[in-house]
């Protein structure tokens, strides 16, 4: 048996970002890069059709100085007559985690197990030849992100039957923590991103020479659209997407942790900023818990939720300006 280390990542809202984070965070130096990024957000105004309605804006989530990445796809394995189980064993033996999509109809401890055919991503982090099991990491039927097991036979079925599902998610990524990675956090780059977040600037336009800009509501502009989203849910009796509110909290928590890290590494000295961000994160957690309670009760409360969120936005804007002012004073 061989299992690779699993570390709870800074962000768990979406698996596609949680998985590379949990690999690179095995190297403690990666926090220099993590807290130098993960500031700007984007909210899809076509929220009810969006697979990822609200999240960080990251040009390419697999690019990091602390992550080795090899990208292949299912066709590559077919062309080279490589069996998926051989790829798993050889990759794990060389300390590579495997990120790919499976048909969860065949994946135990998933909501779709033996219920419906559904393509979903997972991270393979180990195997056991004696038990003939593979160890997967991802959201289970307990609504928890955790490690579960799947037999070799079911794994092969889950892999092969993905071809019967109408999906373009045929990629396979190999991740390995890059121990030699280097990155020095820069206050001026944090300030630049904080200003883009505050002013709602479309950060994707900076990469337009590589990719079409990503048209979304950026940064603090989220607060202009969330009321419309809530009202739309209430009007058409659509359940709130808990991911929107989970990420709202997660973003504020990372903003708080960034300030804590800057204090711990003596980049800043204003402890009042940490207290302010702790308050913002706490308010976001209250909102998330409120939405979870409403979902259990199957109720909607547009006015109260919107009021709470707009107050959060007003308070966050104030703390953002104070944070930018403090960091700029240190740079000067």
CSV table of C-alpha atoms in Angstrom, one decimal, residues 127-275:
chain,number,residue,atom,x,y,z
A,127,UNK,CA,-3.6,2.4,-3.8
A,128,UNK,CA,-3.4,-1.0,-2.0
A,129,UNK,CA,-2.5,-4.0,-4.1
A,130,UNK,CA,-3.5,-6.5,-1.5
A,131,UNK,CA,-7.0,-5.0,-1.0
A,132,UNK,CA,-7.2,-4.0,-4.7
A,133,UNK,CA,-8.3,-0.6,-3.7
A,134,UNK,CA,-7.7,3.0,-4.9
A,135,UNK,CA,-8.0,6.0,-2.5
A,136,UNK,CA,-9.8,9.0,-3.8
A,137,UNK,CA,-10.2,12.4,-2.3
A,138,UNK,CA,-13.3,14.5,-2.9
A,139,UNK,CA,-16.7,15.5,-1.6
A,140,UNK,CA,-18.5,12.4,-0.3
A,141,UNK,CA,-22.2,11.6,0.3
A,142,UNK,CA,-21.7,13.0,3.8
A,143,UNK,CA,-21.1,16.5,2.2
A,144,UNK,CA,-17.6,16.3,3.5
A,145,UNK,CA,-14.3,16.5,1.5
A,146,UNK,CA,-12.5,13.3,2.5
A,147,UNK,CA,-10.7,10.3,1.4
A,148,UNK,CA,-12.7,7.2,0.4
A,149,UNK,CA,-11.9,3.9,-1.3
A,150,UNK,CA,-13.0,2.2,-4.5
A,151,UNK,CA,-12.2,-1.3,-5.7
A,152,UNK,CA,-10.0,-1.7,-8.8
A,153,UNK,CA,-12.9,-3.2,-10.7
A,154,UNK,CA,-15.3,-0.3,-9.9
A,155,UNK,CA,-12.6,2.2,-10.6
A,156,UNK,CA,-12.0,0.8,-14.1
A,157,UNK,CA,-15.8,0.9,-14.7
A,158,UNK,CA,-16.0,4.5,-13.5
A,159,UNK,CA,-13.1,5.4,-15.8
A,160,UNK,CA,-14.2,3.5,-18.9
A,161,UNK,CA,-17.9,4.4,-18.7
A,162,UNK,CA,-17.1,8.2,-18.6
A,163,UNK,CA,-17.0,7.8,-22.4
A,164,UNK,CA,-20.8,7.2,-22.4
A,165,UNK,CA,-21.4,10.5,-20.7
A,166,UNK,CA,-21.6,13.7,-22.8
A,167,UNK,CA,-18.7,15.5,-21.3
A,168,UNK,CA,-15.5,17.3,-22.5
A,169,UNK,CA,-13.8,16.7,-19.2
A,170,UNK,CA,-11.4,14.0,-20.5
A,171,UNK,CA,-8.2,15.5,-19.1
A,172,UNK,CA,-5.9,13.8,-16.6
A,173,UNK,CA,-3.5,16.0,-14.6
A,174,UNK,CA,-0.6,14.7,-12.6
A,175,UNK,CA,0.3,16.8,-9.6
A,176,UNK,CA,3.5,16.7,-7.5
A,177,UNK,CA,4.6,19.1,-4.8
A,178,UNK,CA,7.6,21.0,-6.0
A,179,UNK,CA,10.0,21.0,-3.0
A,180,UNK,CA,12.4,23.3,-4.8
A,181,UNK,CA,9.8,26.0,-5.5
A,182,UNK,CA,10.6,29.6,-4.7
A,183,UNK,CA,8.4,32.6,-4.4
A,184,UNK,CA,8.7,35.8,-2.4
A,185,UNK,CA,5.5,37.6,-1.4
A,186,UNK,CA,5.4,41.2,-2.5
A,187,UNK,CA,3.4,43.9,-0.8
A,188,UNK,CA,3.1,46.0,-4.0
A,189,UNK,CA,1.5,43.1,-5.8
A,190,UNK,CA,-1.0,42.5,-3.0
A,191,UNK,CA,-1.9,46.2,-3.1
A,192,UNK,CA,-2.4,46.0,-6.9
A,193,UNK,CA,-4.8,43.1,-6.5
A,194,UNK,CA,-6.6,44.6,-3.6
A,195,UNK,CA,-7.3,47.8,-5.7
A,196,UNK,CA,-8.5,45.7,-8.6
A,197,UNK,CA,-10.8,43.8,-6.2
A,198,UNK,CA,-12.0,47.1,-4.6
A,199,UNK,CA,-12.7,48.8,-7.9
A,200,UNK,CA,-14.2,45.7,-9.6
A,201,UNK,CA,-11.6,45.8,-12.4
A,202,UNK,CA,-11.7,42.9,-14.9
A,203,UNK,CA,-8.4,41.2,-14.1
A,204,UNK,CA,-8.7,38.8,-17.0
A,205,UNK,CA,-8.1,41.6,-19.5
A,206,UNK,CA,-4.4,41.5,-18.5
A,207,UNK,CA,-4.2,38.1,-20.2
A,208,UNK,CA,-6.1,39.0,-23.4
A,209,UNK,CA,-3.1,38.2,-25.5
A,210,UNK,CA,-3.4,34.6,-24.4
A,211,UNK,CA,-7.2,34.2,-23.9
A,212,UNK,CA,-10.4,36.0,-24.4
A,213,UNK,CA,-11.3,38.1,-21.4
A,214,UNK,CA,-13.6,36.5,-18.9
A,215,UNK,CA,-16.7,38.7,-18.7
A,216,UNK,CA,-18.0,38.6,-15.1
A,217,UNK,CA,-18.7,40.9,-12.2
A,218,UNK,CA,-15.3,41.3,-10.5
A,219,UNK,CA,-14.4,42.0,-6.9
A,220,UNK,CA,-16.7,44.3,-4.9
A,221,UNK,CA,-19.1,44.5,-7.9
A,222,UNK,CA,-20.5,41.2,-6.6
A,223,UNK,CA,-22.5,43.2,-4.1
A,224,UNK,CA,-24.4,45.0,-6.9
A,225,UNK,CA,-25.7,41.6,-8.3
A,226,UNK,CA,-26.3,39.4,-5.2
A,227,UNK,CA,-29.6,41.1,-4.4
A,228,UNK,CA,-30.8,40.3,-7.9
A,229,UNK,CA,-29.7,36.7,-7.5
A,230,UNK,CA,-31.6,36.4,-4.2
A,231,UNK,CA,-34.7,38.0,-5.5
A,232,UNK,CA,-34.6,35.8,-8.6
A,233,UNK,CA,-34.4,32.6,-6.4
A,234,UNK,CA,-37.3,33.8,-4.4
A,235,UNK,CA,-39.5,34.8,-7.3
A,236,UNK,CA,-38.9,31.5,-9.2
A,237,UNK,CA,-38.7,29.3,-6.2
A,238,UNK,CA,-35.1,28.3,-6.9
A,239,UNK,CA,-33.0,26.9,-4.1
A,240,UNK,CA,-30.0,29.2,-3.1
A,241,UNK,CA,-26.7,27.8,-4.3
A,242,UNK,CA,-24.9,27.2,-1.0
A,243,UNK,CA,-21.6,27.4,-2.9
A,244,UNK,CA,-22.0,31.2,-3.4
A,245,UNK,CA,-22.3,31.7,0.4
A,246,UNK,CA,-19.7,29.1,1.3
A,247,UNK,CA,-17.2,30.9,-1.0
A,248,UNK,CA,-18.3,34.3,0.3
A,249,UNK,CA,-17.1,33.1,3.8
A,250,UNK,CA,-14.1,31.3,2.4
A,251,UNK,CA,-12.9,34.4,0.6
A,252,UNK,CA,-13.2,36.6,3.8
A,253,UNK,CA,-11.4,33.9,5.8
A,254,UNK,CA,-8.5,33.8,3.4
A,255,UNK,CA,-8.4,37.7,3.5
A,256,UNK,CA,-8.2,37.4,7.3
A,257,UNK,CA,-5.5,34.6,7.2
A,258,UNK,CA,-3.5,36.8,4.8
A,259,UNK,CA,-3.3,39.6,7.3
A,260,UNK,CA,-2.4,37.1,10.1
A,261,UNK,CA,0.4,35.8,7.9
A,262,UNK,CA,1.7,39.3,7.2
A,263,UNK,CA,1.7,40.0,10.9
A,264,UNK,CA,3.4,36.7,11.8
A,265,UNK,CA,6.1,37.3,9.1
A,266,UNK,CA,6.6,40.9,10.3
A,267,UNK,CA,5.5,42.4,7.0
A,268,UNK,CA,3.0,44.6,8.8
A,269,UNK,CA,2.4,45.7,12.4
A,270,UNK,CA,-1.1,47.0,12.6
A,271,UNK,CA,-3.0,44.3,14.6
A,272,UNK,CA,-6.2,46.3,14.3
A,273,UNK,CA,-6.4,45.1,10.7
A,274,UNK,CA,-6.5,41.5,11.8
A,275,UNK,CA,-9.4,42.3,14.2
